[in-house]
Coordinates of C-alpha atoms in Angstrom, one line a residue:
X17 CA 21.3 31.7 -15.8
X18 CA 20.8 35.1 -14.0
X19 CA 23.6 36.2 -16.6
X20 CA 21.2 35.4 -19.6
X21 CA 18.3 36.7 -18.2
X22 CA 20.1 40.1 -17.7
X23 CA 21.2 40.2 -21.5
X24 CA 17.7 39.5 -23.0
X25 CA 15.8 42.0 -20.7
X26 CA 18.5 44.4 -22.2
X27 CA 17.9 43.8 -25.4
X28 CA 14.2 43.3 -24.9
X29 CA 14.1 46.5 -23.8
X30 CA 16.2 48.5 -26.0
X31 CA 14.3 46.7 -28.4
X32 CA 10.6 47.6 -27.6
X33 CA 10.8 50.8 -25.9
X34 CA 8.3 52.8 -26.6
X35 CA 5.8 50.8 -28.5
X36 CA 3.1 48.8 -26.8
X37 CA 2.4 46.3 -29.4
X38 CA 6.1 45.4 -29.5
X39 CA 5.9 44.8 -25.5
X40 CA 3.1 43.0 -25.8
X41 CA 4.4 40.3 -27.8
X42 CA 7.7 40.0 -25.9
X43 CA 6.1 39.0 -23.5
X44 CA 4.1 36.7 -25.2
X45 CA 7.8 35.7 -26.5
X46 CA 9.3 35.0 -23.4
X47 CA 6.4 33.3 -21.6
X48 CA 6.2 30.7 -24.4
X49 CA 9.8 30.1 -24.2
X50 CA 9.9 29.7 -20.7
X51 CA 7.0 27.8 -20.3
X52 CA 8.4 25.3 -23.1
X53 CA 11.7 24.7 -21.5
X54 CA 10.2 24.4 -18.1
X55 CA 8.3 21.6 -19.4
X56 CA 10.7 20.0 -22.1
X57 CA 13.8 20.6 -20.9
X58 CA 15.7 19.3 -17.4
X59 CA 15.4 22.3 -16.1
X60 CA 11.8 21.9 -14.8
X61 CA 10.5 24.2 -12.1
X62 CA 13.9 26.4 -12.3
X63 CA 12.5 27.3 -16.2
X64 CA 8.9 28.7 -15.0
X65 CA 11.0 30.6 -11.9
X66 CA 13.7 31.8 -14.5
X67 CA 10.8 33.0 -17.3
X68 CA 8.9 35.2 -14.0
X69 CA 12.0 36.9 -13.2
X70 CA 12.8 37.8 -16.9
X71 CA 8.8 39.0 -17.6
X72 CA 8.2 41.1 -14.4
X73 CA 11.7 42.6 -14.6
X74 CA 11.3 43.4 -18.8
X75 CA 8.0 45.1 -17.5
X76 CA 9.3 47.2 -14.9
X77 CA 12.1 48.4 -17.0
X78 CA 10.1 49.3 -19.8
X79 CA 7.6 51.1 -17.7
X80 CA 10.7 53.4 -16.2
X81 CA 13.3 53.1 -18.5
X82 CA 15.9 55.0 -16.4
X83 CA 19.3 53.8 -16.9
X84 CA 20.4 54.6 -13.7
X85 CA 17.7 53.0 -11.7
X86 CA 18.1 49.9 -13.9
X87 CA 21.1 49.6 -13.0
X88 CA 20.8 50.2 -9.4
X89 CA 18.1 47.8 -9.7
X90 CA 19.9 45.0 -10.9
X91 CA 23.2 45.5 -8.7
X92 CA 20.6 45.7 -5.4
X93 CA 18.7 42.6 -7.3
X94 CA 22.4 41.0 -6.7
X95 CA 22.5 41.8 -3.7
X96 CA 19.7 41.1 -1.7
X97 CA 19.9 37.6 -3.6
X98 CA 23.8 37.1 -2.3
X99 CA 23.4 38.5 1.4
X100 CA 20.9 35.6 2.5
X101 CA 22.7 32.9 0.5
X102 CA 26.1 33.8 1.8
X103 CA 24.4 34.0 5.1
X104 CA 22.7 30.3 4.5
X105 CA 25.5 28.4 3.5
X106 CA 28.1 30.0 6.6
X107 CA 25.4 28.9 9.3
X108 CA 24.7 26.1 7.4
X109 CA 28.2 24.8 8.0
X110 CA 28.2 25.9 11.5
X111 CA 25.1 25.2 12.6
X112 CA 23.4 22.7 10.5
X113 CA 23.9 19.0 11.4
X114 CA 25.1 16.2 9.0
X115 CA 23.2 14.5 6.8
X116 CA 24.4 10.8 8.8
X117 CA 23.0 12.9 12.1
X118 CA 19.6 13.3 10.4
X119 CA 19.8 9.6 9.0
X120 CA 20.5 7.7 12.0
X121 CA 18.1 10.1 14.0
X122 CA 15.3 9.6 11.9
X123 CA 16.2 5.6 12.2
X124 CA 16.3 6.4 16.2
X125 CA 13.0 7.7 16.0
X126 CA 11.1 4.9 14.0
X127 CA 13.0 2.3 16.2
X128 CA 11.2 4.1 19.6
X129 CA 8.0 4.8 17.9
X130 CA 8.2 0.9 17.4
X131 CA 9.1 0.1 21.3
X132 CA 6.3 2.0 22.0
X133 CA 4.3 0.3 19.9
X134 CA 5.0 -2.7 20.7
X135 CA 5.0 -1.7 25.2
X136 CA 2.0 0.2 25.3
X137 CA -0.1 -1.7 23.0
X138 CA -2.2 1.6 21.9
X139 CA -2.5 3.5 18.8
X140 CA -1.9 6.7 20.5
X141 CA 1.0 7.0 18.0
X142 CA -1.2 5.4 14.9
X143 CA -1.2 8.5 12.9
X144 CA 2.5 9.2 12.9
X145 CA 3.6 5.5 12.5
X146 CA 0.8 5.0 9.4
X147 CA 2.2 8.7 7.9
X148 CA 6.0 7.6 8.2
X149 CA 5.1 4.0 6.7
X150 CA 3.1 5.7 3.5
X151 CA 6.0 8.4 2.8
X152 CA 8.5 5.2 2.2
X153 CA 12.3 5.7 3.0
X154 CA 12.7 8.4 0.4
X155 CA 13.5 11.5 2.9
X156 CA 16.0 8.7 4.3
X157 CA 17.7 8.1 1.8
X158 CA 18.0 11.4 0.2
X159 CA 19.9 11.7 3.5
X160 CA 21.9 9.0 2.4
X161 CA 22.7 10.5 -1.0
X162 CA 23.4 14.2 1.0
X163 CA 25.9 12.3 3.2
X164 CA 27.8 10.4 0.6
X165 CA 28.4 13.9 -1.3
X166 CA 30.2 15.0 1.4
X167 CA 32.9 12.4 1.1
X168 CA 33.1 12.5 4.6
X169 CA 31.7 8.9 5.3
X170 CA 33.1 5.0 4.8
X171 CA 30.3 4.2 2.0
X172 CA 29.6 0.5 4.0
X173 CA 28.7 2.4 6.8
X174 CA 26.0 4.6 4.2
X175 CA 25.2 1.1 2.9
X176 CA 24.6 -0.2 6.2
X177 CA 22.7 3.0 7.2
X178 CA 20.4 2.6 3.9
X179 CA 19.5 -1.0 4.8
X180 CA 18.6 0.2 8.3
X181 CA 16.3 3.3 6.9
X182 CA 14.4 0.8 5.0
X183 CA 14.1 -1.9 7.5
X184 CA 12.9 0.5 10.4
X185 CA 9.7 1.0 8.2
X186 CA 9.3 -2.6 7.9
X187 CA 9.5 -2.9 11.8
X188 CA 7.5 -0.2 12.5
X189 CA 4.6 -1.3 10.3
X190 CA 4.9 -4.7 12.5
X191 CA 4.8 -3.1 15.3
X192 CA 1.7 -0.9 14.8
X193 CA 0.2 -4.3 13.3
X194 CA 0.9 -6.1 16.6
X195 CA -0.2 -2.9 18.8
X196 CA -3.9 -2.8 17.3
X197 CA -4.4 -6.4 16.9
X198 CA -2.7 -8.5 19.6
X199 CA -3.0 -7.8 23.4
X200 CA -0.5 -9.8 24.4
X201 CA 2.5 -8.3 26.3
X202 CA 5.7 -8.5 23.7
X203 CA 8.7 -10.5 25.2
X204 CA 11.0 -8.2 27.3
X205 CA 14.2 -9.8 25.0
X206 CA 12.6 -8.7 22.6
X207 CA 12.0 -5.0 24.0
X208 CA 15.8 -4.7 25.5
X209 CA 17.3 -5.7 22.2
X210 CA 15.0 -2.7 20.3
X211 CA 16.5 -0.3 23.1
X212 CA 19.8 -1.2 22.4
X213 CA 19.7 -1.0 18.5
X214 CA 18.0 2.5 19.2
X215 CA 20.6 3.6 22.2
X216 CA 22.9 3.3 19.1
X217 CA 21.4 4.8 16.6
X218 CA 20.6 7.7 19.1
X219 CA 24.2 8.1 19.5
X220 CA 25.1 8.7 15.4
X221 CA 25.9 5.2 15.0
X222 CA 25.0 1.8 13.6
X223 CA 24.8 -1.7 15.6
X224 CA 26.6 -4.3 13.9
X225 CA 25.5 -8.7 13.9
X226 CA 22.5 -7.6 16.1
X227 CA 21.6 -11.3 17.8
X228 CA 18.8 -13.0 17.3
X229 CA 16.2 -13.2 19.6
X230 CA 14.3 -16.5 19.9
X231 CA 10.6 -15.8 20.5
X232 CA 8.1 -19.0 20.8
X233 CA 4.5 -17.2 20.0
X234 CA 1.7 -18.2 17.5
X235 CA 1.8 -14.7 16.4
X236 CA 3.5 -14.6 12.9
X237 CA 4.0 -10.8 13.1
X238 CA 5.5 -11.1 16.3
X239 CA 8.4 -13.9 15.1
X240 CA 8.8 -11.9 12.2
X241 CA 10.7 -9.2 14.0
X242 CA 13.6 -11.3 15.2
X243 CA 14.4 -11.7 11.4
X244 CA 14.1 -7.6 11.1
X245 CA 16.1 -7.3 13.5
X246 CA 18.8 -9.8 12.3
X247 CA 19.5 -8.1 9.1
X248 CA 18.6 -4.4 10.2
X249 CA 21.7 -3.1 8.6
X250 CA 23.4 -6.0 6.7
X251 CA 22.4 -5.0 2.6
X252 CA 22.2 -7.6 0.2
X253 CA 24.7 -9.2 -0.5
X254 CA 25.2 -8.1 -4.4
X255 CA 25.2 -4.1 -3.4
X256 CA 28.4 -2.8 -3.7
X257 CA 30.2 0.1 -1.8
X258 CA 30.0 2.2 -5.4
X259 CA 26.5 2.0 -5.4
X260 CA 25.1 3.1 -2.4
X261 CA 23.0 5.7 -3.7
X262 CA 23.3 4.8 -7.8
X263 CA 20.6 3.6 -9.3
X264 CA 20.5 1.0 -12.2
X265 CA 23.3 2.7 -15.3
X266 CA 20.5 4.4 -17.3
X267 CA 20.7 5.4 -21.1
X268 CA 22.0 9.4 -20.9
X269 CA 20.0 12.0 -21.8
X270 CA 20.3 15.3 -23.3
X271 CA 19.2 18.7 -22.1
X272 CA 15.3 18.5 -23.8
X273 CA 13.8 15.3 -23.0
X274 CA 13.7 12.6 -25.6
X275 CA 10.1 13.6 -27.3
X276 CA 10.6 17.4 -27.2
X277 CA 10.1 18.2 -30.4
X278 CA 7.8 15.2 -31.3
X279 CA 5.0 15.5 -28.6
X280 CA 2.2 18.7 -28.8
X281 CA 1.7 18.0 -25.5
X282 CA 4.9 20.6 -24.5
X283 CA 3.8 22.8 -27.0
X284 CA 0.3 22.7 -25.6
X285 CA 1.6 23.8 -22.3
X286 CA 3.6 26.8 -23.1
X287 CA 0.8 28.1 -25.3
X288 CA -1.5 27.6 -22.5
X289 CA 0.8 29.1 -19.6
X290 CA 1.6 31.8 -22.6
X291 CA -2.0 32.9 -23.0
X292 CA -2.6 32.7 -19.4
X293 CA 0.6 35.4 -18.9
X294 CA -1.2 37.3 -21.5
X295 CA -4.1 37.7 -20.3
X296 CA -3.1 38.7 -16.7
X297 CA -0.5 41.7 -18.5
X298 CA -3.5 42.8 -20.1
X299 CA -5.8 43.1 -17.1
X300 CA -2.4 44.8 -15.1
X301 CA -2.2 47.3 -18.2
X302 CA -5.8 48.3 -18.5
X303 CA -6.5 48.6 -14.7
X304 CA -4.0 50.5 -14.3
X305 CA -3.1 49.2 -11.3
X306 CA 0.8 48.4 -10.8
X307 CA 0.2 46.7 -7.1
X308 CA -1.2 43.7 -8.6
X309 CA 1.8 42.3 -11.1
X310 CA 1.3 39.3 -8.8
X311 CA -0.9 38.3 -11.0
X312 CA 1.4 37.8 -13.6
X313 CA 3.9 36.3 -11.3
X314 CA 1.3 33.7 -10.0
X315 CA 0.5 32.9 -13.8
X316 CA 4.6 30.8 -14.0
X317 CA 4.3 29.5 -10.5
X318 CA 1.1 27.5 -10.4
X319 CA 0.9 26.9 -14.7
X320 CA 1.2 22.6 -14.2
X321 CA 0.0 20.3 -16.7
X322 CA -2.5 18.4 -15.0
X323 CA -5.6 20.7 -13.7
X324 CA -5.7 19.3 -10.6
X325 CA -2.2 19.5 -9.6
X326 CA -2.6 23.0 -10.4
X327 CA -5.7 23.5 -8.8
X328 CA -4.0 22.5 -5.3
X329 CA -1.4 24.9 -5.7
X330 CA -3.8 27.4 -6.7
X331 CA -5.6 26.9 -3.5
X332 CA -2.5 27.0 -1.2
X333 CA -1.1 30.1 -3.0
X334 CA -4.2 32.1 -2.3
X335 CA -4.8 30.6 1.5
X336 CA -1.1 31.1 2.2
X337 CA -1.3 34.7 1.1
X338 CA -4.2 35.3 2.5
X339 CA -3.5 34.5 5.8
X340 CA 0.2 36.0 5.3
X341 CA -2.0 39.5 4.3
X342 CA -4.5 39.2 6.7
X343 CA -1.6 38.6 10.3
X344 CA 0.3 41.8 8.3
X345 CA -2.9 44.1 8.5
X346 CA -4.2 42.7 11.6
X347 CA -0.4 43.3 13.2
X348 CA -0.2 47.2 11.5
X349 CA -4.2 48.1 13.2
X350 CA -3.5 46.4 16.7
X351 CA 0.1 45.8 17.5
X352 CA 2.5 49.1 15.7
X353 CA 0.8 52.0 17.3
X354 CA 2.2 50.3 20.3
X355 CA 5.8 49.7 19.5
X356 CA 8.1 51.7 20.8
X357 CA 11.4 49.4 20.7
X358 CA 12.0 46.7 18.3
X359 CA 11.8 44.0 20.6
X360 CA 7.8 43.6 19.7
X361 CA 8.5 43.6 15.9
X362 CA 11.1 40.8 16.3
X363 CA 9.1 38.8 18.5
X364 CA 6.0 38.8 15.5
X365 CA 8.6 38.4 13.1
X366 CA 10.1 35.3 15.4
X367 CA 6.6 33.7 15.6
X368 CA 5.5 33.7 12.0
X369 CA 8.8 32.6 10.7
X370 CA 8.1 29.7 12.7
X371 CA 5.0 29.2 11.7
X372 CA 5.9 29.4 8.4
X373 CA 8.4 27.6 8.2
X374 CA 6.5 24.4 10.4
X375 CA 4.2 24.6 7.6
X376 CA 6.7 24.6 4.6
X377 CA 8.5 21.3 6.3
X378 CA 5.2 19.3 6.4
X379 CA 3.3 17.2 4.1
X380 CA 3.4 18.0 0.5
X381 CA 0.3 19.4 0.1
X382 CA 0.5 22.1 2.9
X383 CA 4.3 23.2 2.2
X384 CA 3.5 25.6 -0.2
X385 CA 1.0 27.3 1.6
X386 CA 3.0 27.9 4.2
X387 CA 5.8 29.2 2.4
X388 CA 3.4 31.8 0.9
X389 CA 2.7 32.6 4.3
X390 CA 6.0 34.0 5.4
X391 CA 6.6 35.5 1.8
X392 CA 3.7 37.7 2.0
X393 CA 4.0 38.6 6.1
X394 CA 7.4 39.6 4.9
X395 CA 6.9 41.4 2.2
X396 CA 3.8 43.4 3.7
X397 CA 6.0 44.0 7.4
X398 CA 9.5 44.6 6.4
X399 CA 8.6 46.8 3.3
X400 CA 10.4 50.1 5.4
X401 CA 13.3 50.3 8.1
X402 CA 10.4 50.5 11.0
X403 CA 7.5 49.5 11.4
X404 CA 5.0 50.6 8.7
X405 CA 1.6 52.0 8.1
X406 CA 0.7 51.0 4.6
X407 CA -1.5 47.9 4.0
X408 CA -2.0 48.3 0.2
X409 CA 0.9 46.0 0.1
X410 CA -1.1 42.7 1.5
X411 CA -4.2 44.3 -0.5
X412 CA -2.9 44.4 -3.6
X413 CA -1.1 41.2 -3.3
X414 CA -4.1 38.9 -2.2
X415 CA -5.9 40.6 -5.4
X416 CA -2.9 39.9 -7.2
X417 CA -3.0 36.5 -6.7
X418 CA -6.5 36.0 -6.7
X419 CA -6.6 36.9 -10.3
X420 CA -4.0 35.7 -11.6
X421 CA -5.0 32.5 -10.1
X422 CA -8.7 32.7 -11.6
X423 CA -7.2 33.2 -15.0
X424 CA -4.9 30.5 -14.8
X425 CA -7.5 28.2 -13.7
X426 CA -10.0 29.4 -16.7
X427 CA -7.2 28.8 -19.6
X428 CA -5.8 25.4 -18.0
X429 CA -9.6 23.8 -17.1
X430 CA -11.1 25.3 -20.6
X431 CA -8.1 24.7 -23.2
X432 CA -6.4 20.9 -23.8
X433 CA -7.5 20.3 -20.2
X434 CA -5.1 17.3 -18.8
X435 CA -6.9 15.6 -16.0
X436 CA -4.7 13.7 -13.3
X437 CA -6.8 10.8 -13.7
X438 CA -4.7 10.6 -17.1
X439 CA -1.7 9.3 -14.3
X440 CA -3.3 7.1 -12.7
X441 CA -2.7 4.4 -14.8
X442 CA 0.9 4.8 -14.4
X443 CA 0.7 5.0 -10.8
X444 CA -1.2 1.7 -10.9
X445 CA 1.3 -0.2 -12.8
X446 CA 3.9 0.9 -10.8
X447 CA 2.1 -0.4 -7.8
X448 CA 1.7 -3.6 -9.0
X449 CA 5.0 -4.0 -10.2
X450 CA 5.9 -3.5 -6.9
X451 CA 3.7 -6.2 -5.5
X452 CA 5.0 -8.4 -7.9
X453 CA 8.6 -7.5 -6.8
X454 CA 7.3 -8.1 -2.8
X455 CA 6.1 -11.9 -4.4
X456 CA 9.5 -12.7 -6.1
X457 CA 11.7 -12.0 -3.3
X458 CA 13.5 -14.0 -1.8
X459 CA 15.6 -12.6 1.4
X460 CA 14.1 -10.2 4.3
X461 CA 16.1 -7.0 2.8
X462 CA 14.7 -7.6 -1.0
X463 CA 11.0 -7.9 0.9
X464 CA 11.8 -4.6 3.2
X465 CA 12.7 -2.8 -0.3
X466 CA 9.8 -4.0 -2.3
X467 CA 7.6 -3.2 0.9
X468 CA 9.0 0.6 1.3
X469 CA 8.4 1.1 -2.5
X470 CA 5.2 -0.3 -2.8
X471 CA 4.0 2.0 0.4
X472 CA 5.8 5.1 -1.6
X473 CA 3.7 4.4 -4.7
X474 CA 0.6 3.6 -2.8
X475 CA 0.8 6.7 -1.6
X476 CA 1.5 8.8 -4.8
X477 CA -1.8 6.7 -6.0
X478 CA -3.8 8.4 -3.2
X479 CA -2.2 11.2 -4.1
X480 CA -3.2 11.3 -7.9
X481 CA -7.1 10.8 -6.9
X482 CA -7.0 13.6 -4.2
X483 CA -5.5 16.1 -7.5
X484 CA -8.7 14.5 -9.6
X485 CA -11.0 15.4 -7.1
X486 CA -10.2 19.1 -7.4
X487 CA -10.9 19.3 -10.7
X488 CA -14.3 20.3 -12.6
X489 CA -16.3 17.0 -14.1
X490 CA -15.7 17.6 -17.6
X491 CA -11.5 17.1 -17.2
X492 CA -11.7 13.4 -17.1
X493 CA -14.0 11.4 -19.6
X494 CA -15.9 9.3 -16.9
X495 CA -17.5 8.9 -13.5
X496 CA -15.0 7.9 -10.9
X497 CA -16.2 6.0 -7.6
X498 CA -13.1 7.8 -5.6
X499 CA -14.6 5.5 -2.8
X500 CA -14.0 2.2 -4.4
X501 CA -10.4 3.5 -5.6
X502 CA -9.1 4.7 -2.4
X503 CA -10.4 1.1 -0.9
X504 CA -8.6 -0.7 -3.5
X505 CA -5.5 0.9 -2.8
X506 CA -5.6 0.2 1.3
X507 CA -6.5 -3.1 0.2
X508 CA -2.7 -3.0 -1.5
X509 CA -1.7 -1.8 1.8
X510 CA -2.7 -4.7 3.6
X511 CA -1.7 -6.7 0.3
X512 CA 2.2 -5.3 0.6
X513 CA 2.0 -6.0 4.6
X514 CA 1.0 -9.9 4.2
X515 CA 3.9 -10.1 1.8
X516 CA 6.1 -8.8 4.0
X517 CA 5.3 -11.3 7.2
X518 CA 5.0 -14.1 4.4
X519 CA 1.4 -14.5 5.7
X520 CA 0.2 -15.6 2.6
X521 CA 0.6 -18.1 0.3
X522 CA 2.2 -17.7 -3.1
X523 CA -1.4 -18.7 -5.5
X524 CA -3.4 -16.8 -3.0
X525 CA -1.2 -13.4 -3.6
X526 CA -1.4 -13.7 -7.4
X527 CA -4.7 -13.6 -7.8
X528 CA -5.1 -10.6 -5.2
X529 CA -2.9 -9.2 -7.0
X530 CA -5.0 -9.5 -10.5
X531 CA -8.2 -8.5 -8.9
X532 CA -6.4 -5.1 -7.6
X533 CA -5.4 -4.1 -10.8
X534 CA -9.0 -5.0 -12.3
X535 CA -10.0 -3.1 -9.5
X536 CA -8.2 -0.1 -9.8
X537 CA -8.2 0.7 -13.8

């Protein structure tokens, strides 16, 4: 990919040198193609990132077209792109853990968060367990997926470790069900058998024919966990070794996606994100002003086809590089004219790295702020050897991407807008579907799956109506009562839970199940 971007700026340039008009609509060129194959094409995210790096660098080179320092350009381009990577993947190896560490860690940790649950009989820990319930097993069992690539593992034992991932969610959403409802003490079996299943799992392994635990109680939650527990890492029985990770065989696709060249909705999108790139060259030409080819940058990073989506990343772009510009200025008035080692500049470096980097391994809607956090710190402190004096560099970046967020926003919200309420729909379906799986189950590991999907999709739901309430009125056609939505969907919650325990009967279910969906469409 880098190759082909490479040979186009090159002709591009020798192209267009010279003559405005010619520049102009390359770039014009380029963002549309980009913009297309980002969103038609299986390349996705790695399209828009592909079409910034040919735009800004066919800009710069036309505006000093020096052999020489193109050159030098590129071959340092190279290079400060290989130096980190090489550096990555040798500690990676070294230092980083396996992917079966993380897995059975992760396990570990829902099994205690349960036992604590379940002994203390508070919610103290209500927030986490409720946030690791409503992500589903999916960070699990990418873990899974990660650890059966290195062909390092037996594949029953992944299998076995997959079935656990999804059954500690189902125990741990019994357990918080028990800790807020029921004050009884939980049987001490019960509690030394979870401490043993998570003495093991602490350990990087897996417990195999886990006993069952007889427990007389009227509590239905509380027998339930003895049948958890029973099955906590034996699969179904019709999984195979060979599919651990694969999902059902699936037609194969091609590089565009099916509808390509059939749906204007692809074309719709590159000729917004295009005219959005346009705009933002134009106001970096007239000003003047070559600190601010953010703009232009910020145009292919936050161009998504439903306004509201975009509209977050907007918002977390600007925040994280405002904050990122504002620590860099703050750290060159008060903190450099007292340096006189380079112990104080490591130590600010040290702290915002982990800052950032806290931030960009959180919840989805925070992660991208906080990697514009460190991007900006970095690029604003480590511009020189030393420690530097200029701040026009977090200036003209915060402008940057203030305007090229603004114009973004105007051409996305004003042309073809595509609401995220246009989603919903799908997300709804999928939830019931899900429900409907939950209903036709028949053994504890096809009700664990159905549960951990139909939390995951729940979620994505909530999700979708958080994105429609960024956006202006006029994107979606009509009044929304976001109240009555976001109650229908913990009403699925509760819905998927009762399914799980079997604490409702199969009539009853069904028509909850109807009077969601009428509910939520």
């Amino acid at each position: 990919m880098i190759i082909s971007i490479m040979i186009s700026i090159y002709l591009c340039v020798l192209f267009c040198l010279d003559h405005i008009f010619l520049i102009a609509l390359f770039v014009a060129i380029l963002s549309f193609v980009f913009f297309f194959l980002s969103a038609a094409t299986k390349l996705g995210p790695l399209a828009s990132i592909g079409g910034m790096l040919t735009v800004y660098l066919f800009i710069t080179f036309v505006d000093y077209p020096i052999g020489e320092k193109i050159t030098r350009s590129i071959l340092y381009s190279n290079l400060f792109m290989s130096i980190p990577a090489t550096l990555m993947m040798t500690l990676g190896v070294i230092i980083s853990p396996s992917p079966k560490k993380l897995l059975t860690d992760q396990i570990a940790y829902n099994i205690k968060l349960s036992i604590s649950l379940l002994k203390n009989k508070n919610t103290s820990h209500e927030k986490t367990a409720l946030y690791l319930i409503h992500s589903g097993p999916e960070e699990m069992l990418k873990y899974v997926h990660l650890a059966s690539s290195e062909r390092m593992w037996d594949e029953k034992d992944l299998i076995a470790l997959k079935q656990a991932a999804i059954s500690s969610l189902s125990l741990l959403s019994v357990s918080l069900d028990i800790s807020k409802h029921y004050s009884d003490e939980s049987p001490e079996d019960l509690i030394n058998s979870l401490e043993e299943i998570y003495t093991i799992f602490s350990k990087g392994n897996y417990p195999i024919d886990i006993p069952h635990v007889h427990i007389q109680s009227d509590q239905l939650p509380l027998r339930t966990i003895p049948d958890i527990l029973v099955n906590f890492t034996t699969p179904p029985n019709e999984i195979s070794p060979s599919k651990v990770t694969e999902k059902p065989p699936q037609k194969k696709q091609g590089f565009f996606v099916s509808d390509a060249f059939t749906n204007p909705t692809y074309v719709g999108f590159a000729l917004k994100g295009t005219a959005a790139v346009f705009i933002s060259y134009l106001i970096f030409k007239a000003l003047d002003w070559p600190g601010i080819h953010t703009c232009i940058i910020t145009c292919f990073l936050v161009a998504l086809p439903r306004v509201g989506e975009m509209i977050s990343k907007e918002l977390m772009r600007f925040i994280g590089s405002l904050i990122g510009g504002g620590v860099s200025i703050l750290s060159i008035i008060y903190l450099f004219p007292h340096m006189d080692e380079i112990t104080l500049l490591s130590i600010i470096i040290f702290i915002m790295s982990l800052l950032s980097g806290w931030l960009k391994a959180g919840d989805s809607r925070i992660s991208y702020g906080g990697f514009q956090l460190g991007l900006t710190f970095f690029l604003c402190i480590l511009k020189d050897f030393g420690p530097t004096t200029d701040m026009t560099t977090a200036r003209d970046r915060i402008v940057g991407v203030l305007i090229g967020n603004l114009v973004t926003y105007a051409v996305f919200s004003s042309i073809w807008p595509k609401s995220s309420f246009e989603t919903l729909a799908k997300k709804i379906t999928t939830i019931s579907q899900m429900l409907q799986k939950q209903l036709q189950s028949t053994t504890i590991q096809e009700k664990e799956e159905a549960f951990a999907s139909t939390q995951s999709a729940i979620e994505a739901g909530k999700l979708n109506l958080e994105f429609v309430q960024f956006e202006p009125y006029h994107s979606y056609s009509k009044d929304i009562c976001f109240t009555d939505k976001f109650y229908s969907l913990r009403q699925a919650e509760k819905l998927s839970y009762r399914l799980l325990i079997g604490n409702i009967n199969l009539n009853e279910a069904k028509q909850e199940i109807e009077k969601l969906e009428s509910h939520l469409q």
